[in-house]
Amino acid sequence: MKTKESEMRDRKIKAFNEFALAVDRMIAGEYVDTEFEGKEISNEYLEYMHKNKTGALIKTSVRIGAILAEADEKNLQALTKYAESIGLAFQIKDDILSEIGDEKILGKPVGNDRQKQKITFVTKYGIEKAKQMLEVTIENGIKELDFCKEKTEFLKEIALYIKNREK
């Protein structure tokens, strides 16, 4: 029989493993980003790259919180899908801001990705399609929260912040 202490230790080990996997995914995403600079990239690689950059850190943050809070498997899966969606949305929004954002707010030059010949959602699909994809991705993430038993208002606010952010 497991004690509360051993259960907490197991959750902490699982949480640390989540972090280690996220770092690995982030490195893989950054590798694809730099390796394909100036080259044509498939839709699958573009999504892979974006899910595995900042998206990997967002996903692991949500999963670690859920693991440590003793979320059941159904809620953990819903929260994972939510986090994957908002992680991808974060990168789509980043691509949009890199193309049409306000340089004074961003603190960096706009159009930089295009000049470096980076493949982004904007360069691959165009600005309007990228905006539509952002909207759908955020909506899908928020819908995943309907399955969670706990209060999710804060998580919905995070998704909307990602969609509406200016930097």
mmCIF file with all atom_site columns, C-alpha atoms in Angstrom:
data_model
loop_
_atom_site.group_PDB
_atom_site.id
_atom_site.type_symbol
_atom_site.label_atom_id
_atom_site.label_alt_id
_atom_site.label_comp_id
_atom_site.label_asym_id
_atom_site.label_entity_id
_atom_site.label_seq_id
_atom_site.pdbx_PDB_ins_code
_atom_site.Cartn_x
_atom_site.Cartn_y
_atom_site.Cartn_z
_atom_site.occupancy
_atom_site.B_iso_or_equiv
_atom_site.pdbx_formal_charge
_atom_site.auth_seq_id
_atom_site.auth_comp_id
_atom_site.auth_asym_id
_atom_site.auth_atom_id
_atom_site.pdbx_PDB_model_num
ATOM 1   C CA . MET A 1 1   ? 0.000   0.000  0.000   1.00 0.00 ? 1   MET A CA 1
ATOM 2   C CA . LYS A 1 2   ? 1.313   3.436  -0.945  1.00 0.00 ? 2   LYS A CA 1
ATOM 3   C CA . THR A 1 3   ? 1.580   6.197  1.586   1.00 0.00 ? 3   THR A CA 1
ATOM 4   C CA . LYS A 1 4   ? 0.755   9.837  0.912   1.00 0.00 ? 4   LYS A CA 1
ATOM 5   C CA . GLU A 1 5   ? 4.480   10.553 0.924   1.00 0.00 ? 5   GLU A CA 1
ATOM 6   C CA . SER A 1 6   ? 5.268   7.886  -1.668  1.00 0.00 ? 6   SER A CA 1
ATOM 7   C CA . GLU A 1 7   ? 2.351   9.031  -3.846  1.00 0.00 ? 7   GLU A CA 1
ATOM 8   C CA . MET A 1 8   ? 3.628   12.613 -3.717  1.00 0.00 ? 8   MET A CA 1
ATOM 9   C CA . ARG A 1 9   ? 7.157   11.441 -4.523  1.00 0.00 ? 9   ARG A CA 1
ATOM 10  C CA . ASP A 1 10  ? 5.813   9.517  -7.540  1.00 0.00 ? 10  ASP A CA 1
ATOM 11  C CA . ARG A 1 11  ? 3.916   12.608 -8.745  1.00 0.00 ? 11  ARG A CA 1
ATOM 12  C CA . LYS A 1 12  ? 7.062   14.742 -8.342  1.00 0.00 ? 12  LYS A CA 1
ATOM 13  C CA . ILE A 1 13  ? 9.094   12.234 -10.355 1.00 0.00 ? 13  ILE A CA 1
ATOM 14  C CA . LYS A 1 14  ? 6.431   12.207 -13.059 1.00 0.00 ? 14  LYS A CA 1
ATOM 15  C CA . ALA A 1 15  ? 6.383   16.030 -13.070 1.00 0.00 ? 15  ALA A CA 1
ATOM 16  C CA . PHE A 1 16  ? 10.172  16.209 -13.387 1.00 0.00 ? 16  PHE A CA 1
ATOM 17  C CA . ASN A 1 17  ? 10.021  13.710 -16.260 1.00 0.00 ? 17  ASN A CA 1
ATOM 18  C CA . GLU A 1 18  ? 7.468   15.975 -17.980 1.00 0.00 ? 18  GLU A CA 1
ATOM 19  C CA . PHE A 1 19  ? 9.912   18.871 -17.716 1.00 0.00 ? 19  PHE A CA 1
ATOM 20  C CA . ALA A 1 20  ? 12.800  16.818 -19.127 1.00 0.00 ? 20  ALA A CA 1
ATOM 21  C CA . LEU A 1 21  ? 10.656  15.716 -22.075 1.00 0.00 ? 21  LEU A CA 1
ATOM 22  C CA . ALA A 1 22  ? 9.595   19.325 -22.718 1.00 0.00 ? 22  ALA A CA 1
ATOM 23  C CA . VAL A 1 23  ? 13.195  20.484 -22.901 1.00 0.00 ? 23  VAL A CA 1
ATOM 24  C CA . ASP A 1 24  ? 13.920  17.700 -25.387 1.00 0.00 ? 24  ASP A CA 1
ATOM 25  C CA . ARG A 1 25  ? 10.876  18.667 -27.503 1.00 0.00 ? 25  ARG A CA 1
ATOM 26  C CA . MET A 1 26  ? 11.809  22.354 -27.392 1.00 0.00 ? 26  MET A CA 1
ATOM 27  C CA . ILE A 1 27  ? 15.311  21.584 -28.666 1.00 0.00 ? 27  ILE A CA 1
ATOM 28  C CA . ALA A 1 28  ? 13.834  19.421 -31.443 1.00 0.00 ? 28  ALA A CA 1
ATOM 29  C CA . GLY A 1 29  ? 11.478  22.225 -32.480 1.00 0.00 ? 29  GLY A CA 1
ATOM 30  C CA . GLU A 1 30  ? 14.274  24.790 -32.518 1.00 0.00 ? 30  GLU A CA 1
ATOM 31  C CA . TYR A 1 31  ? 16.418  22.404 -34.558 1.00 0.00 ? 31  TYR A CA 1
ATOM 32  C CA . VAL A 1 32  ? 13.714  22.042 -37.215 1.00 0.00 ? 32  VAL A CA 1
ATOM 33  C CA . ASP A 1 33  ? 13.261  25.827 -37.219 1.00 0.00 ? 33  ASP A CA 1
ATOM 34  C CA . THR A 1 34  ? 16.941  26.486 -37.935 1.00 0.00 ? 34  THR A CA 1
ATOM 35  C CA . GLU A 1 35  ? 17.476  23.465 -40.208 1.00 0.00 ? 35  GLU A CA 1
ATOM 36  C CA . PHE A 1 36  ? 14.650  24.447 -42.577 1.00 0.00 ? 36  PHE A CA 1
ATOM 37  C CA . GLU A 1 37  ? 15.401  28.175 -42.696 1.00 0.00 ? 37  GLU A CA 1
ATOM 38  C CA . GLY A 1 38  ? 15.117  29.239 -46.332 1.00 0.00 ? 38  GLY A CA 1
ATOM 39  C CA . LYS A 1 39  ? 13.767  25.823 -47.394 1.00 0.00 ? 39  LYS A CA 1
ATOM 40  C CA . GLU A 1 40  ? 10.312  24.533 -48.221 1.00 0.00 ? 40  GLU A CA 1
ATOM 41  C CA . ILE A 1 41  ? 8.671   22.717 -45.309 1.00 0.00 ? 41  ILE A CA 1
ATOM 42  C CA . SER A 1 42  ? 5.654   20.422 -45.123 1.00 0.00 ? 42  SER A CA 1
ATOM 43  C CA . ASN A 1 43  ? 2.552   21.334 -43.144 1.00 0.00 ? 43  ASN A CA 1
ATOM 44  C CA . GLU A 1 44  ? 3.364   18.509 -40.740 1.00 0.00 ? 44  GLU A CA 1
ATOM 45  C CA . TYR A 1 45  ? 6.889   19.786 -40.048 1.00 0.00 ? 45  TYR A CA 1
ATOM 46  C CA . LEU A 1 46  ? 5.615   23.325 -39.581 1.00 0.00 ? 46  LEU A CA 1
ATOM 47  C CA . GLU A 1 47  ? 3.098   22.166 -36.984 1.00 0.00 ? 47  GLU A CA 1
ATOM 48  C CA . TYR A 1 48  ? 5.679   19.872 -35.360 1.00 0.00 ? 48  TYR A CA 1
ATOM 49  C CA . MET A 1 49  ? 8.153   22.737 -35.137 1.00 0.00 ? 49  MET A CA 1
ATOM 50  C CA . HIS A 1 50  ? 5.611   25.076 -33.583 1.00 0.00 ? 50  HIS A CA 1
ATOM 51  C CA . LYS A 1 51  ? 4.231   22.542 -31.109 1.00 0.00 ? 51  LYS A CA 1
ATOM 52  C CA . ASN A 1 52  ? 7.749   21.796 -29.963 1.00 0.00 ? 52  ASN A CA 1
ATOM 53  C CA . LYS A 1 53  ? 9.125   25.238 -29.268 1.00 0.00 ? 53  LYS A CA 1
ATOM 54  C CA . THR A 1 54  ? 7.365   27.459 -26.759 1.00 0.00 ? 54  THR A CA 1
ATOM 55  C CA . GLY A 1 55  ? 4.400   25.128 -27.108 1.00 0.00 ? 55  GLY A CA 1
ATOM 56  C CA . ALA A 1 56  ? 6.327   22.338 -25.382 1.00 0.00 ? 56  ALA A CA 1
ATOM 57  C CA . LEU A 1 57  ? 6.937   24.560 -22.354 1.00 0.00 ? 57  LEU A CA 1
ATOM 58  C CA . ILE A 1 58  ? 3.304   25.640 -22.206 1.00 0.00 ? 58  ILE A CA 1
ATOM 59  C CA . LYS A 1 59  ? 2.138   22.036 -22.462 1.00 0.00 ? 59  LYS A CA 1
ATOM 60  C CA . THR A 1 60  ? 4.472   20.812 -19.743 1.00 0.00 ? 60  THR A CA 1
ATOM 61  C CA . SER A 1 61  ? 3.503   23.667 -17.420 1.00 0.00 ? 61  SER A CA 1
ATOM 62  C CA . VAL A 1 62  ? -0.137  22.679 -17.634 1.00 0.00 ? 62  VAL A CA 1
ATOM 63  C CA . ARG A 1 63  ? 0.614   18.968 -17.306 1.00 0.00 ? 63  ARG A CA 1
ATOM 64  C CA . ILE A 1 64  ? 2.914   19.439 -14.310 1.00 0.00 ? 64  ILE A CA 1
ATOM 65  C CA . GLY A 1 65  ? 0.232   21.462 -12.530 1.00 0.00 ? 65  GLY A CA 1
ATOM 66  C CA . ALA A 1 66  ? -2.365  18.802 -13.284 1.00 0.00 ? 66  ALA A CA 1
ATOM 67  C CA . ILE A 1 67  ? -0.091  15.953 -12.176 1.00 0.00 ? 67  ILE A CA 1
ATOM 68  C CA . LEU A 1 68  ? 0.796   17.633 -8.892  1.00 0.00 ? 68  LEU A CA 1
ATOM 69  C CA . ALA A 1 69  ? -2.877  18.477 -8.307  1.00 0.00 ? 69  ALA A CA 1
ATOM 70  C CA . GLU A 1 70  ? -3.755  14.787 -8.732  1.00 0.00 ? 70  GLU A CA 1
ATOM 71  C CA . ALA A 1 71  ? -5.865  15.216 -11.851 1.00 0.00 ? 71  ALA A CA 1
ATOM 72  C CA . ASP A 1 72  ? -7.492  12.017 -13.037 1.00 0.00 ? 72  ASP A CA 1
ATOM 73  C CA . GLU A 1 73  ? -6.569  10.617 -16.450 1.00 0.00 ? 73  GLU A CA 1
ATOM 74  C CA . LYS A 1 74  ? -9.620  12.089 -18.229 1.00 0.00 ? 74  LYS A CA 1
ATOM 75  C CA . ASN A 1 75  ? -8.894  15.594 -16.952 1.00 0.00 ? 75  ASN A CA 1
ATOM 76  C CA . LEU A 1 76  ? -5.165  15.210 -17.634 1.00 0.00 ? 76  LEU A CA 1
ATOM 77  C CA . GLN A 1 77  ? -5.890  14.294 -21.255 1.00 0.00 ? 77  GLN A CA 1
ATOM 78  C CA . ALA A 1 78  ? -8.307  17.218 -21.700 1.00 0.00 ? 78  ALA A CA 1
ATOM 79  C CA . LEU A 1 79  ? -5.800  19.620 -20.143 1.00 0.00 ? 79  LEU A CA 1
ATOM 80  C CA . THR A 1 80  ? -3.064  18.212 -22.387 1.00 0.00 ? 80  THR A CA 1
ATOM 81  C CA . LYS A 1 81  ? -5.146  18.842 -25.510 1.00 0.00 ? 81  LYS A CA 1
ATOM 82  C CA . TYR A 1 82  ? -5.961  22.339 -24.236 1.00 0.00 ? 82  TYR A CA 1
ATOM 83  C CA . ALA A 1 83  ? -2.265  23.045 -23.637 1.00 0.00 ? 83  ALA A CA 1
ATOM 84  C CA . GLU A 1 84  ? -1.245  21.699 -27.051 1.00 0.00 ? 84  GLU A CA 1
ATOM 85  C CA . SER A 1 85  ? -3.803  23.992 -28.663 1.00 0.00 ? 85  SER A CA 1
ATOM 86  C CA . ILE A 1 86  ? -2.778  27.139 -26.833 1.00 0.00 ? 86  ILE A CA 1
ATOM 87  C CA . GLY A 1 87  ? 0.905   26.289 -27.312 1.00 0.00 ? 87  GLY A CA 1
ATOM 88  C CA . LEU A 1 88  ? 0.358   26.068 -31.064 1.00 0.00 ? 88  LEU A CA 1
ATOM 89  C CA . ALA A 1 89  ? -1.784  29.218 -30.926 1.00 0.00 ? 89  ALA A CA 1
ATOM 90  C CA . PHE A 1 90  ? 1.039   31.054 -29.140 1.00 0.00 ? 90  PHE A CA 1
ATOM 91  C CA . GLN A 1 91  ? 3.380   30.287 -32.046 1.00 0.00 ? 91  GLN A CA 1
ATOM 92  C CA . ILE A 1 92  ? 0.786   31.192 -34.693 1.00 0.00 ? 92  ILE A CA 1
ATOM 93  C CA . LYS A 1 93  ? 0.222   34.518 -32.926 1.00 0.00 ? 93  LYS A CA 1
ATOM 94  C CA . ASP A 1 94  ? 3.983   35.018 -32.724 1.00 0.00 ? 94  ASP A CA 1
ATOM 95  C CA . ASP A 1 95  ? 4.201   34.522 -36.498 1.00 0.00 ? 95  ASP A CA 1
ATOM 96  C CA . ILE A 1 96  ? 1.399   37.039 -37.034 1.00 0.00 ? 96  ILE A CA 1
ATOM 97  C CA . LEU A 1 97  ? 3.011   39.608 -34.743 1.00 0.00 ? 97  LEU A CA 1
ATOM 98  C CA . SER A 1 98  ? 6.371   39.099 -36.457 1.00 0.00 ? 98  SER A CA 1
ATOM 99  C CA . GLU A 1 99  ? 4.711   40.113 -39.698 1.00 0.00 ? 99  GLU A CA 1
ATOM 100 C CA . ILE A 1 100 ? 2.250   42.872 -38.742 1.00 0.00 ? 100 ILE A CA 1
ATOM 101 C CA . GLY A 1 101 ? 2.929   43.741 -35.093 1.00 0.00 ? 101 GLY A CA 1
ATOM 102 C CA . ASP A 1 102 ? 3.925   47.118 -33.740 1.00 0.00 ? 102 ASP A CA 1
ATOM 103 C CA . GLU A 1 103 ? 7.728   47.336 -33.526 1.00 0.00 ? 103 GLU A CA 1
ATOM 104 C CA . LYS A 1 104 ? 7.506   49.720 -30.548 1.00 0.00 ? 104 LYS A CA 1
ATOM 105 C CA . ILE A 1 105 ? 5.387   47.241 -28.579 1.00 0.00 ? 105 ILE A CA 1
ATOM 106 C CA . LEU A 1 106 ? 7.265   44.141 -29.739 1.00 0.00 ? 106 LEU A CA 1
ATOM 107 C CA . GLY A 1 107 ? 10.698  45.624 -29.175 1.00 0.00 ? 107 GLY A CA 1
ATOM 108 C CA . LYS A 1 108 ? 12.008  43.969 -32.332 1.00 0.00 ? 108 LYS A CA 1
ATOM 109 C CA . PRO A 1 109 ? 11.796  44.557 -36.072 1.00 0.00 ? 109 PRO A CA 1
ATOM 110 C CA . VAL A 1 110 ? 8.659   43.435 -37.884 1.00 0.00 ? 110 VAL A CA 1
ATOM 111 C CA . GLY A 1 111 ? 9.172   41.307 -40.989 1.00 0.00 ? 111 GLY A CA 1
ATOM 112 C CA . ASN A 1 112 ? 12.322  39.750 -39.570 1.00 0.00 ? 112 ASN A CA 1
ATOM 113 C CA . ASP A 1 113 ? 11.127  36.162 -40.115 1.00 0.00 ? 113 ASP A CA 1
ATOM 114 C CA . ARG A 1 114 ? 10.394  36.835 -43.786 1.00 0.00 ? 114 ARG A CA 1
ATOM 115 C CA . GLN A 1 115 ? 13.820  38.449 -44.284 1.00 0.00 ? 115 GLN A CA 1
ATOM 116 C CA . LYS A 1 116 ? 15.490  35.393 -42.729 1.00 0.00 ? 116 LYS A CA 1
ATOM 117 C CA . GLN A 1 117 ? 13.362  33.208 -45.022 1.00 0.00 ? 117 GLN A CA 1
ATOM 118 C CA . LYS A 1 118 ? 11.852  31.409 -42.045 1.00 0.00 ? 118 LYS A CA 1
ATOM 119 C CA . ILE A 1 119 ? 8.846   29.257 -42.738 1.00 0.00 ? 119 ILE A CA 1
ATOM 120 C CA . THR A 1 120 ? 6.015   30.443 -40.512 1.00 0.00 ? 120 THR A CA 1
ATOM 121 C CA . PHE A 1 121 ? 2.250   30.119 -40.562 1.00 0.00 ? 121 PHE A CA 1
ATOM 122 C CA . VAL A 1 122 ? 2.126   33.555 -42.210 1.00 0.00 ? 122 VAL A CA 1
ATOM 123 C CA . THR A 1 123 ? 4.707   32.823 -44.908 1.00 0.00 ? 123 THR A CA 1
ATOM 124 C CA . LYS A 1 124 ? 3.131   29.426 -45.641 1.00 0.00 ? 124 LYS A CA 1
ATOM 125 C CA . TYR A 1 125 ? -0.583  30.305 -45.494 1.00 0.00 ? 125 TYR A CA 1
ATOM 126 C CA . GLY A 1 126 ? -0.817  34.101 -45.612 1.00 0.00 ? 126 GLY A CA 1
ATOM 127 C CA . ILE A 1 127 ? -1.872  36.514 -42.885 1.00 0.00 ? 127 ILE A CA 1
ATOM 128 C CA . GLU A 1 128 ? -5.631  36.003 -43.150 1.00 0.00 ? 128 GLU A CA 1
ATOM 129 C CA . LYS A 1 129 ? -5.436  32.204 -43.099 1.00 0.00 ? 129 LYS A CA 1
ATOM 130 C CA . ALA A 1 130 ? -3.006  32.382 -40.143 1.00 0.00 ? 130 ALA A CA 1
ATOM 131 C CA . LYS A 1 131 ? -5.509  34.570 -38.263 1.00 0.00 ? 131 LYS A CA 1
ATOM 132 C CA . GLN A 1 132 ? -8.287  32.039 -38.995 1.00 0.00 ? 132 GLN A CA 1
ATOM 133 C CA . MET A 1 133 ? -6.062  29.192 -37.823 1.00 0.00 ? 133 MET A CA 1
ATOM 134 C CA . LEU A 1 134 ? -5.310  31.115 -34.620 1.00 0.00 ? 134 LEU A CA 1
ATOM 135 C CA . GLU A 1 135 ? -9.023  31.599 -33.954 1.00 0.00 ? 135 GLU A CA 1
ATOM 136 C CA . VAL A 1 136 ? -9.879  27.928 -34.543 1.00 0.00 ? 136 VAL A CA 1
ATOM 137 C CA . THR A 1 137 ? -6.928  26.699 -32.485 1.00 0.00 ? 137 THR A CA 1
ATOM 138 C CA . ILE A 1 138 ? -7.921  28.880 -29.515 1.00 0.00 ? 138 ILE A CA 1
ATOM 139 C CA . GLU A 1 139 ? -11.562 27.769 -29.785 1.00 0.00 ? 139 GLU A CA 1
ATOM 140 C CA . ASN A 1 140 ? -10.517 24.112 -29.875 1.00 0.00 ? 140 ASN A CA 1
ATOM 141 C CA . GLY A 1 141 ? -8.338  24.588 -26.803 1.00 0.00 ? 141 GLY A CA 1
ATOM 142 C CA . ILE A 1 142 ? -11.111 26.257 -24.836 1.00 0.00 ? 142 ILE A CA 1
ATOM 143 C CA . LYS A 1 143 ? -13.573 23.495 -25.818 1.00 0.00 ? 143 LYS A CA 1
ATOM 144 C CA . GLU A 1 144 ? -11.241 20.930 -24.256 1.00 0.00 ? 144 GLU A CA 1
ATOM 145 C CA . LEU A 1 145 ? -11.804 22.586 -20.895 1.00 0.00 ? 145 LEU A CA 1
ATOM 146 C CA . ASP A 1 146 ? -15.488 21.602 -20.973 1.00 0.00 ? 146 ASP A CA 1
ATOM 147 C CA . PHE A 1 147 ? -14.435 18.080 -19.964 1.00 0.00 ? 147 PHE A CA 1
ATOM 148 C CA . CYS A 1 148 ? -12.639 19.191 -16.814 1.00 0.00 ? 148 CYS A CA 1
ATOM 149 C CA . LYS A 1 149 ? -14.517 19.007 -13.544 1.00 0.00 ? 149 LYS A CA 1
ATOM 150 C CA . GLU A 1 150 ? -12.585 21.801 -11.873 1.00 0.00 ? 150 GLU A CA 1
ATOM 151 C CA . LYS A 1 151 ? -12.797 25.547 -12.365 1.00 0.00 ? 151 LYS A CA 1
ATOM 152 C CA . THR A 1 152 ? -11.159 26.517 -15.645 1.00 0.00 ? 152 THR A CA 1
ATOM 153 C CA . GLU A 1 153 ? -11.883 30.225 -15.991 1.00 0.00 ? 153 GLU A CA 1
ATOM 154 C CA . PHE A 1 154 ? -8.226  31.163 -15.500 1.00 0.00 ? 154 PHE A CA 1
ATOM 155 C CA . LEU A 1 155 ? -7.141  28.745 -18.241 1.00 0.00 ? 155 LEU A CA 1
ATOM 156 C CA . LYS A 1 156 ? -9.726  30.232 -20.606 1.00 0.00 ? 156 LYS A CA 1
ATOM 157 C CA . GLU A 1 157 ? -8.364  33.703 -19.823 1.00 0.00 ? 157 GLU A CA 1
ATOM 158 C CA . ILE A 1 158 ? -4.851  32.527 -20.679 1.00 0.00 ? 158 ILE A CA 1
ATOM 159 C CA . ALA A 1 159 ? -6.084  31.241 -24.059 1.00 0.00 ? 159 ALA A CA 1
ATOM 160 C CA . LEU A 1 160 ? -7.783  34.553 -24.815 1.00 0.00 ? 160 LEU A CA 1
ATOM 161 C CA . TYR A 1 161 ? -4.715  36.487 -23.695 1.00 0.00 ? 161 TYR A CA 1
ATOM 162 C CA . ILE A 1 162 ? -2.593  34.469 -26.152 1.00 0.00 ? 162 ILE A CA 1
ATOM 163 C CA . LYS A 1 163 ? -5.044  35.225 -28.949 1.00 0.00 ? 163 LYS A CA 1
ATOM 164 C CA . ASN A 1 164 ? -5.224  38.952 -28.215 1.00 0.00 ? 164 ASN A CA 1
ATOM 165 C CA . ARG A 1 165 ? -1.664  39.701 -27.095 1.00 0.00 ? 165 ARG A CA 1
ATOM 166 C CA . GLU A 1 166 ? 0.322   42.417 -28.834 1.00 0.00 ? 166 GLU A CA 1
ATOM 167 C CA . LYS A 1 167 ? 3.800   41.308 -27.835 1.00 0.00 ? 167 LYS A CA 1
#
